[in-house]
């Protein structure tokens, strides 16, 4: 904007609601505070040690954030170019990256109460320690993520869909969920510690674990989504360790497998999963504190399943095919997708009946 000097230090820029400030030159703002309105970035503008709050940023080109910066209650929409900040603090914000954009954090990041969306060929790279709380990250299409530092996740959900990849160093997750869908690939080059957390490998996704995977406090690592077509698998070049009786690894179906020469461990016990000198252990099975437990999958087909919210209640409906020999169905609920408690039982009315 012509109203911005080529270099601004210790400036306070207040933008009124409904007003857009266009940053269309290569100016730099050091230790500045931006508040309100909308910032439209169309050139290589640079923020340095600055604070941005209560603002919408629409960027169609690369821009810079040098040194330490903070975003508070900010919506960032980036459709082209790259953003490579140094250390950054993000709170109560929404960041959307589409196209072939990239977001590279060259330092430590602290992220809380925020939502991130990466679509198309966009990419997130973290070159420092990433600490998150009460946040959500979504990746779709061929979006990728690379973490070259430690990821400390607290009550944070990551959902990876499409044909992209995650390559990560150490991950420490507490009360968090990592879900991989479609053909998404996850390569772990650091230790994974799941504490009351869940890791789902759905459809044809997979995890290549080059370091230990540790589960405790009711953590679950679920390989496969239960469908007959799911080819998800876990390939371990290290160890899988169940730290207590409440945690386990689940191979959902006969097409899902665990590949490892090392098996898995529980407190005081190591279980081999190598059969006839073959390290490829096929499901269905549960790796638990008491050993390897088989899963019996009943040949039933549920159709037209739906859930409708009504006055803080949920009405479930479905149909059941091939009901011969079945007496009842138990309905269970969970608040964390890991521990389910029965709430009622429904008698089977016959094949193709509605419930």
mmCIF file of C-alpha atoms in Angstrom:
data_model
loop_
_atom_site.group_PDB
_atom_site.id
_atom_site.type_symbol
_atom_site.label_atom_id
_atom_site.label_comp_id
_atom_site.label_asym_id
_atom_site.label_seq_id
_atom_site.Cartn_x
_atom_site.Cartn_y
_atom_site.Cartn_z
ATOM 1 C CA UNK A 1 0.000 0.000 0.000
ATOM 2 C CA UNK A 2 1.220 3.493 -0.736
ATOM 3 C CA UNK A 3 0.394 4.400 2.851
ATOM 4 C CA UNK A 4 3.039 1.970 4.178
ATOM 5 C CA UNK A 5 6.657 3.169 4.247
ATOM 6 C CA UNK A 6 9.352 0.930 2.792
ATOM 7 C CA UNK A 7 10.535 0.206 6.341
ATOM 8 C CA UNK A 8 8.426 0.526 9.453
ATOM 9 C CA UNK A 9 9.633 -0.094 13.009
ATOM 10 C CA UNK A 10 7.479 -0.307 16.149
ATOM 11 C CA UNK A 11 4.417 0.640 14.121
ATOM 12 C CA UNK A 12 0.827 0.031 15.161
ATOM 13 C CA UNK A 13 -1.563 -0.499 12.260
ATOM 14 C CA UNK A 14 -5.266 -0.587 13.125
ATOM 15 C CA UNK A 15 -7.537 -1.628 10.240
ATOM 16 C CA UNK A 16 -11.237 -0.924 10.571
ATOM 17 C CA UNK A 17 -13.783 -3.686 10.087
ATOM 18 C CA UNK A 18 -14.640 -4.027 6.403
ATOM 19 C CA UNK A 19 -11.462 -2.253 5.306
ATOM 20 C CA UNK A 20 -8.713 -4.007 3.305
ATOM 21 C CA UNK A 21 -5.076 -2.926 3.476
ATOM 22 C CA UNK A 22 -3.216 -4.099 0.370
ATOM 23 C CA UNK A 23 0.492 -4.802 0.828
ATOM 24 C CA UNK A 24 1.767 -4.656 -2.745
ATOM 25 C CA UNK A 25 5.463 -3.906 -2.378
ATOM 26 C CA UNK A 26 8.488 -5.461 -0.713
ATOM 27 C CA UNK A 27 8.334 -3.404 2.462
ATOM 28 C CA UNK A 28 9.394 -4.662 5.885
ATOM 29 C CA UNK A 29 7.640 -4.081 9.183
ATOM 30 C CA UNK A 30 9.723 -4.704 12.301
ATOM 31 C CA UNK A 31 8.147 -5.170 15.719
ATOM 32 C CA UNK A 32 4.806 -4.054 14.331
ATOM 33 C CA UNK A 33 1.270 -4.701 15.538
ATOM 34 C CA UNK A 34 -1.517 -5.308 13.012
ATOM 35 C CA UNK A 35 -5.084 -5.430 14.314
ATOM 36 C CA UNK A 36 -8.472 -5.842 12.629
ATOM 37 C CA UNK A 37 -9.744 -5.700 9.063
ATOM 38 C CA UNK A 38 -8.187 -7.582 6.162
ATOM 39 C CA UNK A 39 -4.623 -7.714 4.877
ATOM 40 C CA UNK A 40 -4.260 -8.478 1.166
ATOM 41 C CA UNK A 41 -0.701 -9.484 0.291
ATOM 42 C CA UNK A 42 0.240 -9.367 -3.392
ATOM 43 C CA UNK A 43 4.020 -8.954 -3.106
ATOM 44 C CA UNK A 44 6.964 -10.091 -1.013
ATOM 45 C CA UNK A 45 6.086 -8.134 2.118
ATOM 46 C CA UNK A 46 8.062 -9.041 5.264
ATOM 47 C CA UNK A 47 6.881 -9.146 8.880
ATOM 48 C CA UNK A 48 9.634 -9.247 11.480
ATOM 49 C CA UNK A 49 9.058 -9.806 15.212
ATOM 50 C CA UNK A 50 5.489 -8.666 14.681
ATOM 51 C CA UNK A 51 2.056 -9.406 16.091
ATOM 52 C CA UNK A 52 -1.100 -9.862 14.017
ATOM 53 C CA UNK A 53 -4.504 -10.234 15.676
ATOM 54 C CA UNK A 54 -8.206 -10.224 14.798
ATOM 55 C CA UNK A 55 -7.290 -10.022 11.124
ATOM 56 C CA UNK A 56 -7.953 -11.874 7.878
ATOM 57 C CA UNK A 57 -4.920 -12.321 5.618
ATOM 58 C CA UNK A 58 -5.463 -13.153 1.945
ATOM 59 C CA UNK A 59 -2.176 -13.974 0.225
ATOM 60 C CA UNK A 60 -1.735 -14.804 -3.453
ATOM 61 C CA UNK A 61 2.071 -14.694 -3.408
ATOM 62 C CA UNK A 62 5.026 -15.486 -1.164
ATOM 63 C CA UNK A 63 5.743 -13.304 1.840
ATOM 64 C CA UNK A 64 8.080 -13.463 4.825
ATOM 65 C CA UNK A 65 7.885 -13.658 8.599
ATOM 66 C CA UNK A 66 11.357 -13.158 10.021
ATOM 67 C CA UNK A 67 12.408 -13.719 13.621
ATOM 68 C CA UNK A 68 9.576 -14.450 16.092
ATOM 69 C CA UNK A 69 6.005 -13.571 15.130
ATOM 70 C CA UNK A 70 2.560 -14.263 16.561
ATOM 71 C CA UNK A 71 -0.912 -14.794 15.127
ATOM 72 C CA UNK A 72 -3.949 -14.458 17.398
ATOM 73 C CA UNK A 73 -7.480 -14.862 16.078
ATOM 74 C CA UNK A 74 -6.221 -14.685 12.508
ATOM 75 C CA UNK A 75 -7.638 -16.290 9.366
ATOM 76 C CA UNK A 76 -4.945 -16.859 6.746
ATOM 77 C CA UNK A 77 -5.952 -17.916 3.233
ATOM 78 C CA UNK A 78 -2.971 -18.663 1.011
ATOM 79 C CA UNK A 79 -3.577 -19.645 -2.613
ATOM 80 C CA UNK A 80 -0.111 -19.281 -4.116
ATOM 81 C CA UNK A 81 3.516 -18.951 -3.053
ATOM 82 C CA UNK A 82 5.287 -19.864 0.168
ATOM 83 C CA UNK A 83 5.460 -18.714 3.759
ATOM 84 C CA UNK A 84 8.558 -19.563 5.787
ATOM 85 C CA UNK A 85 8.429 -17.994 9.258
ATOM 86 C CA UNK A 86 10.953 -18.333 12.029
ATOM 87 C CA UNK A 87 9.679 -19.213 15.510
ATOM 88 C CA UNK A 88 5.942 -18.568 15.623
ATOM 89 C CA UNK A 89 3.050 -18.603 18.091
ATOM 90 C CA UNK A 90 -0.426 -19.284 16.707
ATOM 91 C CA UNK A 91 -3.570 -19.067 18.838
ATOM 92 C CA UNK A 92 -7.295 -19.183 18.009
ATOM 93 C CA UNK A 93 -6.520 -19.013 14.308
ATOM 94 C CA UNK A 94 -7.455 -20.718 11.051
ATOM 95 C CA UNK A 95 -4.858 -21.243 8.328
ATOM 96 C CA UNK A 96 -5.841 -22.527 4.880
ATOM 97 C CA UNK A 97 -3.311 -23.521 2.223
ATOM 98 C CA UNK A 98 -4.354 -24.598 -1.288
ATOM 99 C CA UNK A 99 -2.734 -25.107 -4.655
ATOM 100 C CA UNK A 100 1.019 -25.646 -4.516
ATOM 101 C CA UNK A 101 1.572 -23.418 -1.480
ATOM 102 C CA UNK A 102 4.051 -24.258 1.248
ATOM 103 C CA UNK A 103 4.272 -23.392 4.939
ATOM 104 C CA UNK A 104 7.773 -23.955 6.327
ATOM 105 C CA UNK A 105 8.391 -23.206 10.014
ATOM 106 C CA UNK A 106 12.104 -22.567 10.611
ATOM 107 C CA UNK A 107 12.073 -22.683 14.385
ATOM 108 C CA UNK A 108 9.933 -23.714 17.315
ATOM 109 C CA UNK A 109 6.176 -23.333 16.944
ATOM 110 C CA UNK A 110 3.505 -23.146 19.640
ATOM 111 C CA UNK A 111 -0.001 -23.744 18.339
ATOM 112 C CA UNK A 112 -3.216 -23.701 20.389
ATOM 113 C CA UNK A 113 -6.955 -23.720 19.661
ATOM 114 C CA UNK A 114 -6.325 -23.477 15.934
ATOM 115 C CA UNK A 115 -7.320 -25.212 12.703
ATOM 116 C CA UNK A 116 -5.108 -25.929 9.711
ATOM 117 C CA UNK A 117 -6.148 -27.090 6.251
ATOM 118 C CA UNK A 118 -3.759 -28.235 3.520
ATOM 119 C CA UNK A 119 -5.199 -29.235 0.141
ATOM 120 C CA UNK A 120 -4.087 -30.015 -3.403
ATOM 121 C CA UNK A 121 -0.261 -30.028 -3.497
ATOM 122 C CA UNK A 122 0.343 -27.820 -0.471
ATOM 123 C CA UNK A 123 2.955 -28.774 2.114
ATOM 124 C CA UNK A 124 3.718 -28.220 5.789
ATOM 125 C CA UNK A 125 7.334 -28.467 6.935
ATOM 126 C CA UNK A 126 8.389 -28.054 10.560
ATOM 127 C CA UNK A 127 12.124 -27.591 11.155
ATOM 128 C CA UNK A 128 11.843 -27.164 14.924
ATOM 129 C CA UNK A 129 9.862 -28.446 17.854
ATOM 130 C CA UNK A 130 6.121 -28.238 17.182
ATOM 131 C CA UNK A 131 3.950 -28.008 20.317
ATOM 132 C CA UNK A 132 0.186 -28.135 19.789
ATOM 133 C CA UNK A 133 -2.898 -28.158 22.003
ATOM 134 C CA UNK A 134 -6.628 -28.305 21.246
ATOM 135 C CA UNK A 135 -6.011 -27.988 17.518
ATOM 136 C CA UNK A 136 -6.916 -29.735 14.267
ATOM 137 C CA UNK A 137 -4.873 -30.378 11.134
ATOM 138 C CA UNK A 138 -6.377 -31.656 7.887
ATOM 139 C CA UNK A 139 -4.520 -32.823 4.775
ATOM 140 C CA UNK A 140 -6.289 -33.749 1.524
ATOM 141 C CA UNK A 141 -5.505 -34.677 -2.069
ATOM 142 C CA UNK A 142 -1.702 -34.835 -2.417
ATOM 143 C CA UNK A 143 -0.821 -32.492 0.459
ATOM 144 C CA UNK A 144 2.302 -33.517 2.405
ATOM 145 C CA UNK A 145 3.885 -32.912 5.779
ATOM 146 C CA UNK A 146 7.525 -33.177 6.903
ATOM 147 C CA UNK A 147 8.546 -32.802 10.534
ATOM 148 C CA UNK A 148 12.289 -32.540 11.107
ATOM 149 C CA UNK A 149 11.894 -31.830 14.816
ATOM 150 C CA UNK A 150 9.838 -33.219 17.679
ATOM 151 C CA UNK A 151 6.038 -33.066 17.574
ATOM 152 C CA UNK A 152 4.420 -32.633 21.010
ATOM 153 C CA UNK A 153 0.683 -33.104 20.575
ATOM 154 C CA UNK A 154 -1.892 -32.473 23.303
ATOM 155 C CA UNK A 155 -5.564 -33.024 22.482
ATOM 156 C CA UNK A 156 -4.789 -32.499 18.816
ATOM 157 C CA UNK A 157 -6.239 -34.300 15.801
ATOM 158 C CA UNK A 158 -4.446 -34.890 12.511
ATOM 159 C CA UNK A 159 -6.426 -36.269 9.570
ATOM 160 C CA UNK A 160 -4.492 -37.280 6.458
ATOM 161 C CA UNK A 161 -6.452 -38.165 3.314
ATOM 162 C CA UNK A 162 -5.529 -38.677 -0.311
ATOM 163 C CA UNK A 163 -2.200 -39.752 -1.775
ATOM 164 C CA UNK A 164 0.170 -37.580 0.269
ATOM 165 C CA UNK A 165 2.817 -38.492 2.810
ATOM 166 C CA UNK A 166 3.959 -37.684 6.336
ATOM 167 C CA UNK A 167 7.636 -38.019 7.219
ATOM 168 C CA UNK A 168 8.284 -37.316 10.869
ATOM 169 C CA UNK A 169 10.835 -37.462 13.636
ATOM 170 C CA UNK A 170 9.802 -38.109 17.260
ATOM 171 C CA UNK A 171 6.090 -37.768 18.074
ATOM 172 C CA UNK A 172 4.706 -37.511 21.604
ATOM 173 C CA UNK A 173 0.885 -37.576 21.580
ATOM 174 C CA UNK A 174 -1.378 -37.168 24.621
ATOM 175 C CA UNK A 175 -5.143 -37.394 24.199
ATOM 176 C CA UNK A 176 -4.701 -37.024 20.453
ATOM 177 C CA UNK A 177 -5.771 -38.837 17.288
ATOM 178 C CA UNK A 178 -3.863 -39.399 14.050
ATOM 179 C CA UNK A 179 -5.995 -40.774 11.213
ATOM 180 C CA UNK A 180 -4.625 -41.884 7.849
ATOM 181 C CA UNK A 181 -6.996 -42.546 4.955
ATOM 182 C CA UNK A 182 -6.832 -43.607 1.314
ATOM 183 C CA UNK A 183 -3.220 -44.320 0.238
ATOM 184 C CA UNK A 184 -1.572 -41.846 2.598
ATOM 185 C CA UNK A 185 1.872 -43.008 3.726
ATOM 186 C CA UNK A 186 3.478 -42.348 7.111
ATOM 187 C CA UNK A 187 7.219 -42.783 7.615
ATOM 188 C CA UNK A 188 8.389 -42.403 11.201
ATOM 189 C CA UNK A 189 12.107 -41.808 11.739
ATOM 190 C CA UNK A 190 11.730 -41.091 15.448
ATOM 191 C CA UNK A 191 10.047 -42.681 18.421
ATOM 192 C CA UNK A 192 6.240 -42.553 18.573
ATOM 193 C CA UNK A 193 4.807 -42.258 22.108
ATOM 194 C CA UNK A 194 1.020 -42.601 22.331
ATOM 195 C CA UNK A 195 -0.464 -41.667 25.713
ATOM 196 C CA UNK A 196 -4.233 -42.042 25.760
ATOM 197 C CA UNK A 197 -4.082 -41.522 22.003
ATOM 198 C CA UNK A 198 -5.198 -43.259 18.824
ATOM 199 C CA UNK A 199 -3.514 -43.951 15.512
ATOM 200 C CA UNK A 200 -5.758 -45.230 12.709
ATOM 201 C CA UNK A 201 -4.493 -46.660 9.421
ATOM 202 C CA UNK A 202 -7.600 -46.802 7.219
ATOM 203 C CA UNK A 203 -8.206 -47.984 3.677
ATOM 204 C CA UNK A 204 -4.783 -48.550 2.022
ATOM 205 C CA UNK A 205 -2.632 -46.280 4.171
ATOM 206 C CA UNK A 206 0.457 -47.575 5.944
ATOM 207 C CA UNK A 207 3.035 -46.786 8.610
ATOM 208 C CA UNK A 208 6.749 -47.467 8.168
ATOM 209 C CA UNK A 209 8.128 -47.266 11.715
ATOM 210 C CA UNK A 210 11.915 -46.987 11.792
ATOM 211 C CA UNK A 211 11.926 -46.331 15.543
ATOM 212 C CA UNK A 212 9.984 -47.649 18.516
ATOM 213 C CA UNK A 213 6.218 -47.273 18.869
ATOM 214 C CA UNK A 214 5.069 -47.091 22.514
ATOM 215 C CA UNK A 215 1.437 -47.245 23.674
ATOM 216 C CA UNK A 216 0.046 -46.585 27.155
ATOM 217 C CA UNK A 217 -3.058 -45.424 29.029
ATOM 218 C CA UNK A 218 -5.620 -46.930 26.667
ATOM 219 C CA UNK A 219 -3.869 -46.071 23.429
ATOM 220 C CA UNK A 220 -4.859 -47.928 20.268
ATOM 221 C CA UNK A 221 -3.064 -48.488 16.987
ATOM 222 C CA UNK A 222 -5.685 -49.780 14.549
ATOM 223 C CA UNK A 223 -4.571 -51.223 11.207
ATOM 224 C CA UNK A 224 -7.464 -51.357 8.750
ATOM 225 C CA UNK A 225 -10.941 -49.891 8.835
ATOM 226 C CA UNK A 226 -12.806 -53.211 8.945
ATOM 227 C CA UNK A 227 -13.688 -53.241 5.250
ATOM 228 C CA UNK A 228 -12.787 -56.199 3.068
ATOM 229 C CA UNK A 229 -10.969 -53.928 0.624
ATOM 230 C CA UNK A 230 -8.670 -52.289 3.176
ATOM 231 C CA UNK A 231 -4.997 -53.127 2.607
ATOM 232 C CA UNK A 232 -3.555 -50.991 5.415
ATOM 233 C CA UNK A 233 -0.423 -52.276 7.106
ATOM 234 C CA UNK A 234 2.188 -51.546 9.777
ATOM 235 C CA UNK A 235 5.829 -52.199 8.857
ATOM 236 C CA UNK A 236 8.139 -52.032 11.862
ATOM 237 C CA UNK A 237 11.930 -51.926 11.692
ATOM 238 C CA UNK A 238 12.134 -51.434 15.446
ATOM 239 C CA UNK A 239 9.856 -52.403 18.351
ATOM 240 C CA UNK A 240 6.177 -52.043 19.234
ATOM 241 C CA UNK A 241 5.733 -51.807 23.003
ATOM 242 C CA UNK A 242 2.475 -52.079 24.944
ATOM 243 C CA UNK A 243 3.239 -50.358 28.234
ATOM 244 C CA UNK A 244 0.086 -51.465 30.083
ATOM 245 C CA UNK A 245 -2.951 -53.746 29.865
ATOM 246 C CA UNK A 246 -5.258 -51.049 28.501
ATOM 247 C CA UNK A 247 -3.386 -50.517 25.222
ATOM 248 C CA UNK A 248 -3.301 -52.697 22.139
ATOM 249 C CA UNK A 249 -2.671 -53.020 18.422
ATOM 250 C CA UNK A 250 -5.553 -54.192 16.229
ATOM 251 C CA UNK A 251 -5.292 -55.824 12.807
ATOM 252 C CA UNK A 252 -8.867 -55.350 11.656
ATOM 253 C CA UNK A 253 -9.198 -57.772 8.771
ATOM 254 C CA UNK A 254 -7.471 -60.640 6.986
ATOM 255 C CA UNK A 255 -6.062 -58.220 4.397
ATOM 256 C CA UNK A 256 -4.298 -56.096 7.034
ATOM 257 C CA UNK A 257 -0.895 -57.083 8.334
ATOM 258 C CA UNK A 258 1.984 -56.370 10.704
ATOM 259 C CA UNK A 259 5.494 -56.853 9.292
ATOM 260 C CA UNK A 260 8.236 -57.221 11.876
ATOM 261 C CA UNK A 261 11.034 -59.580 12.887
ATOM 262 C CA UNK A 262 10.803 -58.225 16.441
ATOM 263 C CA UNK A 263 7.157 -58.884 17.311
ATOM 264 C CA UNK A 264 5.805 -56.769 20.163
ATOM 265 C CA UNK A 265 6.490 -56.417 23.862
ATOM 266 C CA UNK A 266 4.411 -56.087 27.002
ATOM 267 C CA UNK A 267 5.766 -55.503 30.526
ATOM 268 C CA UNK A 268 8.031 -58.463 31.131
ATOM 269 C CA UNK A 269 7.156 -60.343 27.937
ATOM 270 C CA UNK A 270 8.061 -60.402 24.240
ATOM 271 C CA UNK A 271 5.712 -62.005 21.709
ATOM 272 C CA UNK A 272 6.941 -63.180 18.323
ATOM 273 C CA UNK A 273 4.765 -62.576 15.281
ATOM 274 C CA UNK A 274 7.035 -64.501 12.908
ATOM 275 C CA UNK A 275 5.309 -67.599 11.534
ATOM 276 C CA UNK A 276 7.277 -70.191 9.528
ATOM 277 C CA UNK A 277 10.140 -67.711 9.185
ATOM 278 C CA UNK A 278 7.712 -65.169 7.680
ATOM 279 C CA UNK A 279 7.661 -61.758 9.414
ATOM 280 C CA UNK A 280 4.395 -60.799 7.696
ATOM 281 C CA UNK A 281 1.663 -61.488 10.261
ATOM 282 C CA UNK A 282 -1.825 -61.305 8.784
ATOM 283 C CA UNK A 283 -4.970 -60.232 10.641
ATOM 284 C CA UNK A 284 -7.493 -60.418 12.063
ATOM 285 C CA UNK A 285 -5.914 -60.211 15.507
ATOM 286 C CA UNK A 286 -5.346 -58.083 18.582
ATOM 287 C CA UNK A 287 -1.903 -57.648 20.131
ATOM 288 C CA UNK A 288 -2.642 -57.253 23.824
ATOM 289 C CA UNK A 289 -0.964 -57.527 27.207
ATOM 290 C CA UNK A 290 -1.980 -61.206 27.301
ATOM 291 C CA UNK A 291 -0.620 -62.051 23.863
ATOM 292 C CA UNK A 292 -2.122 -62.450 20.414
ATOM 293 C CA UNK A 293 -5.908 -62.725 20.374
ATOM 294 C CA UNK A 294 -7.839 -63.732 17.238
ATOM 295 C CA UNK A 295 -10.745 -61.639 15.994
ATOM 296 C CA UNK A 296 -13.853 -63.415 14.753
ATOM 297 C CA UNK A 297 -15.631 -61.335 12.143
ATOM 298 C CA UNK A 298 -19.317 -62.175 11.798
ATOM 299 C CA UNK A 299 -20.585 -62.315 8.192
ATOM 300 C CA UNK A 300 -23.282 -59.676 8.469
ATOM 301 C CA UNK A 301 -24.053 -56.761 6.210
ATOM 302 C CA UNK A 302 -25.334 -53.502 7.671
ATOM 303 C CA UNK A 303 -26.849 -51.004 5.256
ATOM 304 C CA UNK A 304 -28.442 -47.559 5.247
ATOM 305 C CA UNK A 305 -26.788 -46.661 8.534
ATOM 306 C CA UNK A 306 -27.630 -43.133 9.661
ATOM 307 C CA UNK A 307 -27.486 -41.005 12.776
ATOM 308 C CA UNK A 308 -29.684 -37.943 13.288
ATOM 309 C CA UNK A 309 -29.297 -35.498 16.192
ATOM 310 C CA UNK A 310 -32.537 -34.572 17.932
ATOM 311 C CA UNK A 311 -32.666 -32.456 21.097
ATOM 312 C CA UNK A 312 -29.208 -33.555 22.319
ATOM 313 C CA UNK A 313 -29.953 -37.189 21.453
ATOM 314 C CA UNK A 314 -28.906 -39.230 18.422
ATOM 315 C CA UNK A 315 -31.383 -41.442 16.595
ATOM 316 C CA UNK A 316 -29.695 -44.392 14.861
ATOM 317 C CA UNK A 317 -31.263 -46.337 12.006
ATOM 318 C CA UNK A 318 -29.995 -49.185 9.843
ATOM 319 C CA UNK A 319 -30.918 -52.364 7.988
ATOM 320 C CA UNK A 320 -29.454 -55.822 8.505
ATOM 321 C CA UNK A 321 -29.010 -58.444 5.797
ATOM 322 C CA UNK A 322 -28.205 -62.131 6.350
ATOM 323 C CA UNK A 323 -29.599 -62.140 9.874
ATOM 324 C CA UNK A 324 -30.028 -65.904 10.107
ATOM 325 C CA UNK A 325 -28.784 -67.281 13.434
ATOM 326 C CA UNK A 326 -28.491 -63.844 15.066
ATOM 327 C CA UNK A 327 -30.496 -63.085 18.164
ATOM 328 C CA UNK A 328 -29.566 -59.531 19.099
ATOM 329 C CA UNK A 329 -27.285 -56.575 18.443
ATOM 330 C CA UNK A 330 -25.556 -54.666 21.231
ATOM 331 C CA UNK A 331 -25.330 -50.885 20.855
ATOM 332 C CA UNK A 332 -22.274 -49.270 22.407
ATOM 333 C CA UNK A 333 -21.048 -45.691 22.724
ATOM 334 C CA UNK A 334 -17.685 -44.007 23.229
ATOM 335 C CA UNK A 335 -16.434 -40.479 23.845
ATOM 336 C CA UNK A 336 -12.921 -41.169 22.555
ATOM 337 C CA UNK A 337 -13.340 -43.785 19.780
ATOM 338 C CA UNK A 338 -11.316 -46.213 21.881
ATOM 339 C CA UNK A 339 -13.309 -47.367 24.906
ATOM 340 C CA UNK A 340 -16.913 -48.409 24.196
ATOM 341 C CA UNK A 341 -19.614 -49.049 26.775
ATOM 342 C CA UNK A 342 -22.871 -50.902 26.045
ATOM 343 C CA UNK A 343 -26.024 -48.821 26.312
ATOM 344 C CA UNK A 344 -28.752 -51.158 24.988
ATOM 345 C CA UNK A 345 -29.494 -54.331 23.068
ATOM 346 C CA UNK A 346 -31.794 -54.662 20.058
ATOM 347 C CA UNK A 347 -33.447 -57.968 19.098
ATOM 348 C CA UNK A 348 -32.891 -59.162 15.531
ATOM 349 C CA UNK A 349 -36.165 -59.073 13.604
ATOM 350 C CA UNK A 350 -34.987 -60.984 10.561
ATOM 351 C CA UNK A 351 -33.128 -60.442 7.306
ATOM 352 C CA UNK A 352 -33.567 -57.074 5.560
ATOM 353 C CA UNK A 353 -35.418 -55.664 8.550
ATOM 354 C CA UNK A 354 -35.092 -52.048 9.544
ATOM 355 C CA UNK A 355 -33.983 -50.799 12.965
#
